[in-house]
PDB file of C-alpha atoms in Angstrom:
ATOM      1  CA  UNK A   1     -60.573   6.276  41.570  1.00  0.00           C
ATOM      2  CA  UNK A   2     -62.082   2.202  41.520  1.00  0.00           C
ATOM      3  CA  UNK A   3     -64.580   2.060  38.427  1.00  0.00           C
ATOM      4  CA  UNK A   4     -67.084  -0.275  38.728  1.00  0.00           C
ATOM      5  CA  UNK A   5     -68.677  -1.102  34.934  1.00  0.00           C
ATOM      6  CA  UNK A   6     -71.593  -3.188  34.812  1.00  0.00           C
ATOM      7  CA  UNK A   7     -73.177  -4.766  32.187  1.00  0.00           C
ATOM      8  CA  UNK A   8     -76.522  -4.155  32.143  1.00  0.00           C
ATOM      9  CA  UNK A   9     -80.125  -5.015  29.808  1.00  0.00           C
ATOM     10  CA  UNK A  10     -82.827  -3.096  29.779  1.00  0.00           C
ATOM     11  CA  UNK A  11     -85.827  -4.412  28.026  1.00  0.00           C
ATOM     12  CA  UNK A  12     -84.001  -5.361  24.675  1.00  0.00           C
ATOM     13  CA  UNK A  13     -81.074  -2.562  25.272  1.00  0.00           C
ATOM     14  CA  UNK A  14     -78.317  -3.963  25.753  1.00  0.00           C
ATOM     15  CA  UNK A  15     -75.609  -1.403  27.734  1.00  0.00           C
ATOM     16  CA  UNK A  16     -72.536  -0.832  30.188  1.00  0.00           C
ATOM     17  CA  UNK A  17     -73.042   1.269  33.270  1.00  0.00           C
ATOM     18  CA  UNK A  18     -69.265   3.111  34.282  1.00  0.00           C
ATOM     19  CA  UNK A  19     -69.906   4.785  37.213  1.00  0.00           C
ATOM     20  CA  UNK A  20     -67.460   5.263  40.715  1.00  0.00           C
ATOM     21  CA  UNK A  21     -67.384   1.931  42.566  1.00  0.00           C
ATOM     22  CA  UNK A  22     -67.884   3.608  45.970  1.00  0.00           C
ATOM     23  CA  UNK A  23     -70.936   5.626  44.807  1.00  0.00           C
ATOM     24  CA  UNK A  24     -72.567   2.678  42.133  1.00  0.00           C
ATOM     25  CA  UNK A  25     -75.415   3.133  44.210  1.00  0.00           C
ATOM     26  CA  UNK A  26     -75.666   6.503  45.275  1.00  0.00           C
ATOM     27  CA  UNK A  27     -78.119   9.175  43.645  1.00  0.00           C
ATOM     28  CA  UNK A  28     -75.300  10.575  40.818  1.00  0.00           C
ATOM     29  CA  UNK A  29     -75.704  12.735  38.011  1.00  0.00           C
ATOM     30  CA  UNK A  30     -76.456  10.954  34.736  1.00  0.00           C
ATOM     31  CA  UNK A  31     -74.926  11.031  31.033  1.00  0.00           C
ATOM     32  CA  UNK A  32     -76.597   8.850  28.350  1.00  0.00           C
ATOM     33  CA  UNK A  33     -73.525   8.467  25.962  1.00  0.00           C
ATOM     34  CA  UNK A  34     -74.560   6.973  22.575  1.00  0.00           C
ATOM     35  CA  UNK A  35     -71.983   5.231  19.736  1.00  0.00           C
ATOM     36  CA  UNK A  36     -71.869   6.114  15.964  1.00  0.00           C
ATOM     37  CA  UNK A  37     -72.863   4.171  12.939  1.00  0.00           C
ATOM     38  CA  UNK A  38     -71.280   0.531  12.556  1.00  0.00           C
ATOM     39  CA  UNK A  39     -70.239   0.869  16.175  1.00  0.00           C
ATOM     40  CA  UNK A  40     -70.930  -0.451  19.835  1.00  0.00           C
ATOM     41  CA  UNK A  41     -70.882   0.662  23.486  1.00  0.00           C
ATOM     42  CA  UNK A  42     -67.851  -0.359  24.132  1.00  0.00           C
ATOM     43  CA  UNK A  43     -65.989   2.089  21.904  1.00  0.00           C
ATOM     44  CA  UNK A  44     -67.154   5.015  24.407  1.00  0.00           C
ATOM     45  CA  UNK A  45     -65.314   3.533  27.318  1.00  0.00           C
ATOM     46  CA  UNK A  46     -62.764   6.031  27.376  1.00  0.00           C
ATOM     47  CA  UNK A  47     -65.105   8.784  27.366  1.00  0.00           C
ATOM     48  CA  UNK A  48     -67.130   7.294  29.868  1.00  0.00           C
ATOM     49  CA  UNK A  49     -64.501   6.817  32.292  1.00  0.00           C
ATOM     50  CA  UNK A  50     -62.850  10.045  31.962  1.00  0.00           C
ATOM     51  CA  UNK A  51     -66.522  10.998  32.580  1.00  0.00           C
ATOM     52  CA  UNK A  52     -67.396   8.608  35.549  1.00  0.00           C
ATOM     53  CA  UNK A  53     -64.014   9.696  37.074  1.00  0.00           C
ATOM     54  CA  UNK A  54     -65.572  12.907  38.094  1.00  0.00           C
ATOM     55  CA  UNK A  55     -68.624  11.422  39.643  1.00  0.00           C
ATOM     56  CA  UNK A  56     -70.711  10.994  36.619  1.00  0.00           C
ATOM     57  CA  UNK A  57     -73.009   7.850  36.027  1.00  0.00           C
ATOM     58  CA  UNK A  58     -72.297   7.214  32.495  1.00  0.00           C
ATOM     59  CA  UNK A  59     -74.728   4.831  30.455  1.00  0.00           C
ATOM     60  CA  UNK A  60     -73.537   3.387  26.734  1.00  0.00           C
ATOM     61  CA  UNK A  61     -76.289   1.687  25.319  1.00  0.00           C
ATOM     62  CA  UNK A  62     -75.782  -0.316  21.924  1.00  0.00           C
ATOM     63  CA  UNK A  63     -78.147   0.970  19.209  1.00  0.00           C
ATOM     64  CA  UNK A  64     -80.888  -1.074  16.864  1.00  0.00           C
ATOM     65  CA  UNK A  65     -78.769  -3.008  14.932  1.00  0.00           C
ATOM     66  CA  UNK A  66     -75.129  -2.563  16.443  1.00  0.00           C
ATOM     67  CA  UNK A  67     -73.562  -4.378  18.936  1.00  0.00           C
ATOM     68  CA  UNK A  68     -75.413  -7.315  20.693  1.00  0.00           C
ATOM     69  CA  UNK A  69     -78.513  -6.162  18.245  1.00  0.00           C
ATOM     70  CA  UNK A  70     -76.654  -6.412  15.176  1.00  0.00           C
ATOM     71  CA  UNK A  71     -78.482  -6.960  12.093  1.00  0.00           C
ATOM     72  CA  UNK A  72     -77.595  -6.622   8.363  1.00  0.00           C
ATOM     73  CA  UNK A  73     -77.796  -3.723   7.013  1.00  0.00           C
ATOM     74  CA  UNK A  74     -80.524  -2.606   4.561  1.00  0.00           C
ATOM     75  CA  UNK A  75     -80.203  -2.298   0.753  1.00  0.00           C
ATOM     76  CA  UNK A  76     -82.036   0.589   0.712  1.00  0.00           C
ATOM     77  CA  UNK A  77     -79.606   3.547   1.292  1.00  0.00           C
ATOM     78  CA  UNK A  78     -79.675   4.885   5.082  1.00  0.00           C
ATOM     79  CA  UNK A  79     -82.535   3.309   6.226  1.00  0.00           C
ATOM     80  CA  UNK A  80     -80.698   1.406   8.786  1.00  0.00           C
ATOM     81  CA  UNK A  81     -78.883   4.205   9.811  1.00  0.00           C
ATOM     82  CA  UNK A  82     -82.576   6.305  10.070  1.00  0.00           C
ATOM     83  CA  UNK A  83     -83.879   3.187  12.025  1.00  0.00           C
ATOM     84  CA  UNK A  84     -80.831   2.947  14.628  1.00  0.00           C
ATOM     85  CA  UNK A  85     -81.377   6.868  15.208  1.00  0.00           C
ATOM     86  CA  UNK A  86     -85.186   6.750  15.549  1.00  0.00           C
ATOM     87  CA  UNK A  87     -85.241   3.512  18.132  1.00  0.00           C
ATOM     88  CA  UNK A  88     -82.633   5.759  20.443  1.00  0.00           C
ATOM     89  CA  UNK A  89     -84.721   8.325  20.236  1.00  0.00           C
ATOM     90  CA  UNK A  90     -87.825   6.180  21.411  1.00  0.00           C
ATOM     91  CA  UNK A  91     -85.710   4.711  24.217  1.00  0.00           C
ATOM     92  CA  UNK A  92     -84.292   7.763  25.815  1.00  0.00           C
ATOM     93  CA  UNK A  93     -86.909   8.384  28.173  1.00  0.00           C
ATOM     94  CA  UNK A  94     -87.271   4.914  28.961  1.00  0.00           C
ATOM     95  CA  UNK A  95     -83.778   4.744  29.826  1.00  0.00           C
ATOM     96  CA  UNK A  96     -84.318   7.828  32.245  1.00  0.00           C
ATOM     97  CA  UNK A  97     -87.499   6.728  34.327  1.00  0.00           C
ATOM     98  CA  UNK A  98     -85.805   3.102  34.555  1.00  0.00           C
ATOM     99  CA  UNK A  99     -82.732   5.408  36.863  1.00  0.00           C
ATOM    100  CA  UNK A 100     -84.604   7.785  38.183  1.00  0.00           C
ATOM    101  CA  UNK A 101     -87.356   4.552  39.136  1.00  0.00           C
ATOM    102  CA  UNK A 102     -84.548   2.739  40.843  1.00  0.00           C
ATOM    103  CA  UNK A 103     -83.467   6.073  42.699  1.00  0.00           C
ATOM    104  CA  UNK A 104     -79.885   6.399  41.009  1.00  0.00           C
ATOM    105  CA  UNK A 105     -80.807   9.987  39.203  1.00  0.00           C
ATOM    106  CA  UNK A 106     -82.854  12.758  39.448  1.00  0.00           C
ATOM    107  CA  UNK A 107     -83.087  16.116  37.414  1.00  0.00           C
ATOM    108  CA  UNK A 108     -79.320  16.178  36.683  1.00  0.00           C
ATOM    109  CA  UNK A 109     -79.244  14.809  33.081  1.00  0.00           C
ATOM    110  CA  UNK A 110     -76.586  14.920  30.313  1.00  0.00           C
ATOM    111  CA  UNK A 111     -76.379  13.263  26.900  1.00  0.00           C
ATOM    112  CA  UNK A 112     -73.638  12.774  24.318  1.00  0.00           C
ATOM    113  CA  UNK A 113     -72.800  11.182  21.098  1.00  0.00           C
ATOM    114  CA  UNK A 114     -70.245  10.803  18.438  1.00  0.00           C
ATOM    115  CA  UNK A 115     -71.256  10.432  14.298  1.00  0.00           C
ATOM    116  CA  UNK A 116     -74.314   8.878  14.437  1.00  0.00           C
ATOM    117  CA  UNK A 117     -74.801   9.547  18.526  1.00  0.00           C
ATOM    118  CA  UNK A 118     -73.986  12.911  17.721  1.00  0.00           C
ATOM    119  CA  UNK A 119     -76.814  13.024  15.454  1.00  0.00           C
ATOM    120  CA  UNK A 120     -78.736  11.003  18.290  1.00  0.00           C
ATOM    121  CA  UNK A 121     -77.691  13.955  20.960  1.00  0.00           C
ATOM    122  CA  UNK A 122     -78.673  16.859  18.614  1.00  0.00           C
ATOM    123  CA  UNK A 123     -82.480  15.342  17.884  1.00  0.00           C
ATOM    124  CA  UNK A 124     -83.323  14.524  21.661  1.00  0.00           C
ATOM    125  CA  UNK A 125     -82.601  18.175  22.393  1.00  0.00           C
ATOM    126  CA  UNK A 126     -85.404  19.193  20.400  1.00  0.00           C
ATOM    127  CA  UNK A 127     -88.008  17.136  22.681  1.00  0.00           C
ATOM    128  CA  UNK A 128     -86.507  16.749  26.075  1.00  0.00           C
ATOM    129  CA  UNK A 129     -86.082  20.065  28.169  1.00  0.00           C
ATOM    130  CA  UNK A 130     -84.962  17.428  31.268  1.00  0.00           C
ATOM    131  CA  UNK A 131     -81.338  17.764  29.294  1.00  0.00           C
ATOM    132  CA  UNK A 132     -79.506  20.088  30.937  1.00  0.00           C
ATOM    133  CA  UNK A 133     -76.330  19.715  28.783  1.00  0.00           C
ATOM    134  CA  UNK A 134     -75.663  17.965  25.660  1.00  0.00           C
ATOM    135  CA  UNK A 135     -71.800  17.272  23.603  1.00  0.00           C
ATOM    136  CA  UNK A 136     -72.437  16.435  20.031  1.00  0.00           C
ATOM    137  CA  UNK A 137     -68.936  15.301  18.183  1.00  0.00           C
ATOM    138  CA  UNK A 138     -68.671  14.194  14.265  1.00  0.00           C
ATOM    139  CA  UNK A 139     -72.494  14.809  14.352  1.00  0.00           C
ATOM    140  CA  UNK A 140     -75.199  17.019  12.993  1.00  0.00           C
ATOM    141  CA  UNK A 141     -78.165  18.730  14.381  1.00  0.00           C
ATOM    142  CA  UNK A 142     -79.353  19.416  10.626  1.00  0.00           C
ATOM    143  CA  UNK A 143     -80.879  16.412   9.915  1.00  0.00           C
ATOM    144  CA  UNK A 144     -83.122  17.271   6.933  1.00  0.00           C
ATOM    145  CA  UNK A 145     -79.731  18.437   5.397  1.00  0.00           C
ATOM    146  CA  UNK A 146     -78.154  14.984   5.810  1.00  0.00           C
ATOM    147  CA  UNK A 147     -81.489  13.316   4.643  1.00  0.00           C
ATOM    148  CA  UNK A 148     -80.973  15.689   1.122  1.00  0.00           C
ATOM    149  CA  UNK A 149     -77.560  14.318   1.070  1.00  0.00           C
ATOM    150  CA  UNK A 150     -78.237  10.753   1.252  1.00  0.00           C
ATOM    151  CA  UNK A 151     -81.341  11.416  -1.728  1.00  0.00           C
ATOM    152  CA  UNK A 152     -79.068  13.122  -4.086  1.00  0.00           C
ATOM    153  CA  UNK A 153     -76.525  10.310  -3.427  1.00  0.00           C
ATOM    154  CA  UNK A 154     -78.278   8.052  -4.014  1.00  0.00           C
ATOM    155  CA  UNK A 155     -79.575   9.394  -7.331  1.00  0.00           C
ATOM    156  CA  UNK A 156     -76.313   9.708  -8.474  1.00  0.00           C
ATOM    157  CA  UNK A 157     -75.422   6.094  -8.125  1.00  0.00           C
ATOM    158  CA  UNK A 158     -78.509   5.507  -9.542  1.00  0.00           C
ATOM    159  CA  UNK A 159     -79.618   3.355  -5.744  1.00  0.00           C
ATOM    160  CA  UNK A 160     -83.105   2.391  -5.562  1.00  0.00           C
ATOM    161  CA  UNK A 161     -85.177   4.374  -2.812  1.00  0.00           C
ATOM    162  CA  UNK A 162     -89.087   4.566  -2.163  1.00  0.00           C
ATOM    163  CA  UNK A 163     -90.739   6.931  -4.083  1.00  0.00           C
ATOM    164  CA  UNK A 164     -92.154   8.050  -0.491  1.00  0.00           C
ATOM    165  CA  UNK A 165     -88.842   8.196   1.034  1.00  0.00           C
ATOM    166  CA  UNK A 166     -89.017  11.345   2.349  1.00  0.00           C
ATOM    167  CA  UNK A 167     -92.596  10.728   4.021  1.00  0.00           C
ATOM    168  CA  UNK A 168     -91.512   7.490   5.078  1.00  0.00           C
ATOM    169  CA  UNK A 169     -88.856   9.854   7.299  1.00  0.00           C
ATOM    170  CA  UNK A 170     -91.275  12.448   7.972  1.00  0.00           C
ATOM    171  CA  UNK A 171     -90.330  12.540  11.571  1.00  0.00           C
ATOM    172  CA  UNK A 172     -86.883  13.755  10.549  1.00  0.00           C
ATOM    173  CA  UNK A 173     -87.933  17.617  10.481  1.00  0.00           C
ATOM    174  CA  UNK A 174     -89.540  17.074  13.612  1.00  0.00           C
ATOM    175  CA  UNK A 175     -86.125  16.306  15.523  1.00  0.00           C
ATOM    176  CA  UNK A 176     -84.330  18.510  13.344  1.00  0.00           C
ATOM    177  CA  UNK A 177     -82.640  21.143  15.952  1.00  0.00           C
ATOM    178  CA  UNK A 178     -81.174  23.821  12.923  1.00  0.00           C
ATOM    179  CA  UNK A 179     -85.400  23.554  12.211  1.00  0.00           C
ATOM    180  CA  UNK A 180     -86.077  24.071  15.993  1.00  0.00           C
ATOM    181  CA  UNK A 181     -83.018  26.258  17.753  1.00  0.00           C
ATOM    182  CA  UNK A 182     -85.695  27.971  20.178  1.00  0.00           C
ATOM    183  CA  UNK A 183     -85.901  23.975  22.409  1.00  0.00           C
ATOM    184  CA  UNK A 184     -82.029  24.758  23.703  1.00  0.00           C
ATOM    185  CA  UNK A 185     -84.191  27.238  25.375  1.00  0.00           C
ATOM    186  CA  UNK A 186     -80.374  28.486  26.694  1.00  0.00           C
ATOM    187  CA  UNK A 187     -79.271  24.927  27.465  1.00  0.00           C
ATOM    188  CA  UNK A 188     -75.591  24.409  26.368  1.00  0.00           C
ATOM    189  CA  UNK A 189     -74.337  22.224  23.691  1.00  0.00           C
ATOM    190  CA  UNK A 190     -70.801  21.741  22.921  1.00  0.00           C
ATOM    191  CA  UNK A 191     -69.802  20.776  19.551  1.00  0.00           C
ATOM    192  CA  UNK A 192     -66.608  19.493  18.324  1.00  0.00           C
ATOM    193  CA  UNK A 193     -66.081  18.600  14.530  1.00  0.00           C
ATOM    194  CA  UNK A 194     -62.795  18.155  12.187  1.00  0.00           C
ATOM    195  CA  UNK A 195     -62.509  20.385   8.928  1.00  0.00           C
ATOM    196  CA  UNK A 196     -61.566  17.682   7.088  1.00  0.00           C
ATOM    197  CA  UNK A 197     -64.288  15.127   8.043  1.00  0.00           C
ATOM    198  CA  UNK A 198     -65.963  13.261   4.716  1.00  0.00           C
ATOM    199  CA  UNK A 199     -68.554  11.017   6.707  1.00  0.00           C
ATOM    200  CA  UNK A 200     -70.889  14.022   8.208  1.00  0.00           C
ATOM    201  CA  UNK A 201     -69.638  17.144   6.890  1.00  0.00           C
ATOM    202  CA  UNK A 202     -68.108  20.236   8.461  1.00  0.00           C
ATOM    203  CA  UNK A 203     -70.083  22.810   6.020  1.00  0.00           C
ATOM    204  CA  UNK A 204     -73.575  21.514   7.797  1.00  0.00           C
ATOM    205  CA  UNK A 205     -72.287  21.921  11.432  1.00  0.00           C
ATOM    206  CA  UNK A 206     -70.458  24.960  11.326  1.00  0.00           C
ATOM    207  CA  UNK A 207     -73.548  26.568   9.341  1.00  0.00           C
ATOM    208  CA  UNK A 208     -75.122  26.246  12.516  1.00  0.00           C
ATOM    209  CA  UNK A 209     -72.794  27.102  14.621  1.00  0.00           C
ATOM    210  CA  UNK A 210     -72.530  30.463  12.622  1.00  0.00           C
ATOM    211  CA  UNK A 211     -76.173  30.755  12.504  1.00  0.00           C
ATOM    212  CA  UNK A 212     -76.111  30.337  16.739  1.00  0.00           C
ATOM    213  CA  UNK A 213     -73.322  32.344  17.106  1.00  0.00           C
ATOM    214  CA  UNK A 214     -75.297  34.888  19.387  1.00  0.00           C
ATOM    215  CA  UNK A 215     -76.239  32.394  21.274  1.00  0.00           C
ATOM    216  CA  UNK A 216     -73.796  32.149  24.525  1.00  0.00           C
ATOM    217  CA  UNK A 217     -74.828  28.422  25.343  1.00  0.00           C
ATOM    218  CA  UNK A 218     -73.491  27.139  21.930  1.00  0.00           C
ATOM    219  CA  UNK A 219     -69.141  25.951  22.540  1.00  0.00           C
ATOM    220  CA  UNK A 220     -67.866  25.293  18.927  1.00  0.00           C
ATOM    221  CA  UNK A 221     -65.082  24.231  18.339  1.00  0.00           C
ATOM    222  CA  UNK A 222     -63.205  22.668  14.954  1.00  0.00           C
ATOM    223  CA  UNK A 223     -59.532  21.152  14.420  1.00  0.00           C
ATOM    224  CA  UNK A 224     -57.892  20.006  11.046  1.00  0.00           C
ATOM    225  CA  UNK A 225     -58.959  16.222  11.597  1.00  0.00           C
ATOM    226  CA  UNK A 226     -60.933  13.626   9.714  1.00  0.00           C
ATOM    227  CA  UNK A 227     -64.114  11.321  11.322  1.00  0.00           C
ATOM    228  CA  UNK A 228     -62.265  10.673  14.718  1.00  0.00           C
ATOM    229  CA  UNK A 229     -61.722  11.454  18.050  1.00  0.00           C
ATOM    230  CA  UNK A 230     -59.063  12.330  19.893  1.00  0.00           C
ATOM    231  CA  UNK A 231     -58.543  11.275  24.127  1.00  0.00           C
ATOM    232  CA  UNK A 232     -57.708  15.292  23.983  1.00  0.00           C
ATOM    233  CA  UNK A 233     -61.194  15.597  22.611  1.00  0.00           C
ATOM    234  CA  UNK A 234     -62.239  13.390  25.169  1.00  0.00           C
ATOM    235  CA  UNK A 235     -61.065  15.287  28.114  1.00  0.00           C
ATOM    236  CA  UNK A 236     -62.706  18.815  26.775  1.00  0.00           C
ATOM    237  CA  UNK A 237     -65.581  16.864  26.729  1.00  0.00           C
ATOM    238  CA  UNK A 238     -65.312  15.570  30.228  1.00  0.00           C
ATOM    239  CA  UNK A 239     -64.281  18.902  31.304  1.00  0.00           C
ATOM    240  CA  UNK A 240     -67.708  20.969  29.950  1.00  0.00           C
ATOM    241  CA  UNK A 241     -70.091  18.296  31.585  1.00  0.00           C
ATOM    242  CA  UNK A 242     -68.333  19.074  34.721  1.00  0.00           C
ATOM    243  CA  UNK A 243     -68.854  23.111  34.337  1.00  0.00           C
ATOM    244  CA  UNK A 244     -72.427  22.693  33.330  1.00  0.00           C
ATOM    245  CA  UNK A 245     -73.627  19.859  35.441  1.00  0.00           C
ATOM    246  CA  UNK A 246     -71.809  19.652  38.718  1.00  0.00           C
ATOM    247  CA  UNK A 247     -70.658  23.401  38.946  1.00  0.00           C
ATOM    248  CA  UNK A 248     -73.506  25.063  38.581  1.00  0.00           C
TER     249      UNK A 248
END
């Protein structure tokens, strides 16, 4: 099948569209597929293709401060990182009504992420019931947790932070989905993460997983890998959008 990939800006978002070439201007199902930290969009072309291949539009913005928006990163720990994670979250919906404006999607919506997208993926489930399937990979959907992490860190090599860090971030617990499992409301999540990852760590993610495990929406699943993914990965990935949002 002909891709068509076009570059695309969208108020200050920079992104690639990968979507079929015969149907770039059909109504399609959409996937908003976000990048990790110190990334761009263009490192989520495989997955968007593999994606778009099965009659998916697939939209890779670049965060606040990656890509085309780079900026130097803050001396103060993880407050880029917070920043680039916040301004997705803001632009999600305006992402949405620009397609659905233009008449390219309707109520069929999907959204994915690896590391920091991941992250990204977890926190828009916990404010936007038009998701009707979400893949997390390398992230976390306890965000408080990895807020804790980056304090005591930061501590320990003695890093200056804001005495009002944590209120400075007080929207964290807000979009923090371990803090608010009732908005899947049933919707289903796949999450893939490796054992031996040392960027976002396992112990967080499959916590949750454990802690969902009743719940017959949640797909975990683990391998003995570090902070990447594999084009295996990629397809599993491809392969549960397709179940949840064209087969139903």
């Amino acid at each position: 099948m002909k891709l068509t990939i076009r570059k695309r800006t969208l108020g200050t978002i920079p992104m690639l569209e990968v979507v079929p070439t015969k149907k770039r201007n059909d109504l399609l199902p959409l996937i908003v597929y976000y990048h990790g930290w110190q990334s761009v969009k263009e490192l989520n072309l495989t997955q968007a293709r593999y994606l778009a291949r099965q009659g998916f539009r697939v939209i890779l913005p670049d965060a606040m401060n990656h890509g085309e928006r780079k900026q130097p990163v803050s001396k103060i720990p993880s407050l880029t990182f917070w920043q680039s994670i916040h301004t997705n979250l803001v632009e999600f919906g305006f992402i949405v009504h620009h397609f659905r404006t233009i008449g390219f999607v309707d109520d069929v919506i999907g959204v994915g992420g690896t590391s920091m997208g991941g992250i990204t993926t977890c926190a828009l489930l916990t404010h936007h019931p038009e998701i009707k399937a979400a893949a997390c990979l390398m992230g976390s959907p306890k965000l408080s947790a990895y807020r804790e992490r980056i304090v005591e860190h930061a501590k320990w090599s003695n890093r200056y932070l804001p005495q009002d860090y944590k209120e400075l971030l007080s929207w964290i617990p807000q979009y923090d989905l371990s803090l608010h499992p009732e908005t899947l409301d049933g919707r289903p999540l796949f999450i893939w993460h490796g054992k031996q990852d040392l960027i976002v760590p396992y112990e967080d993610v499959a916590d949750f997983a454990d802690q969902q495990k009743e719940l017959p929406n949640i797909y975990f699943t683990d391998e003995d890998e570090e902070h990447l993914v594999k084009t295996s990965t990629m397809r599993e990935v491809t392969d549960f959008f397709v179940k949840e949002l064209l087969e139903k």
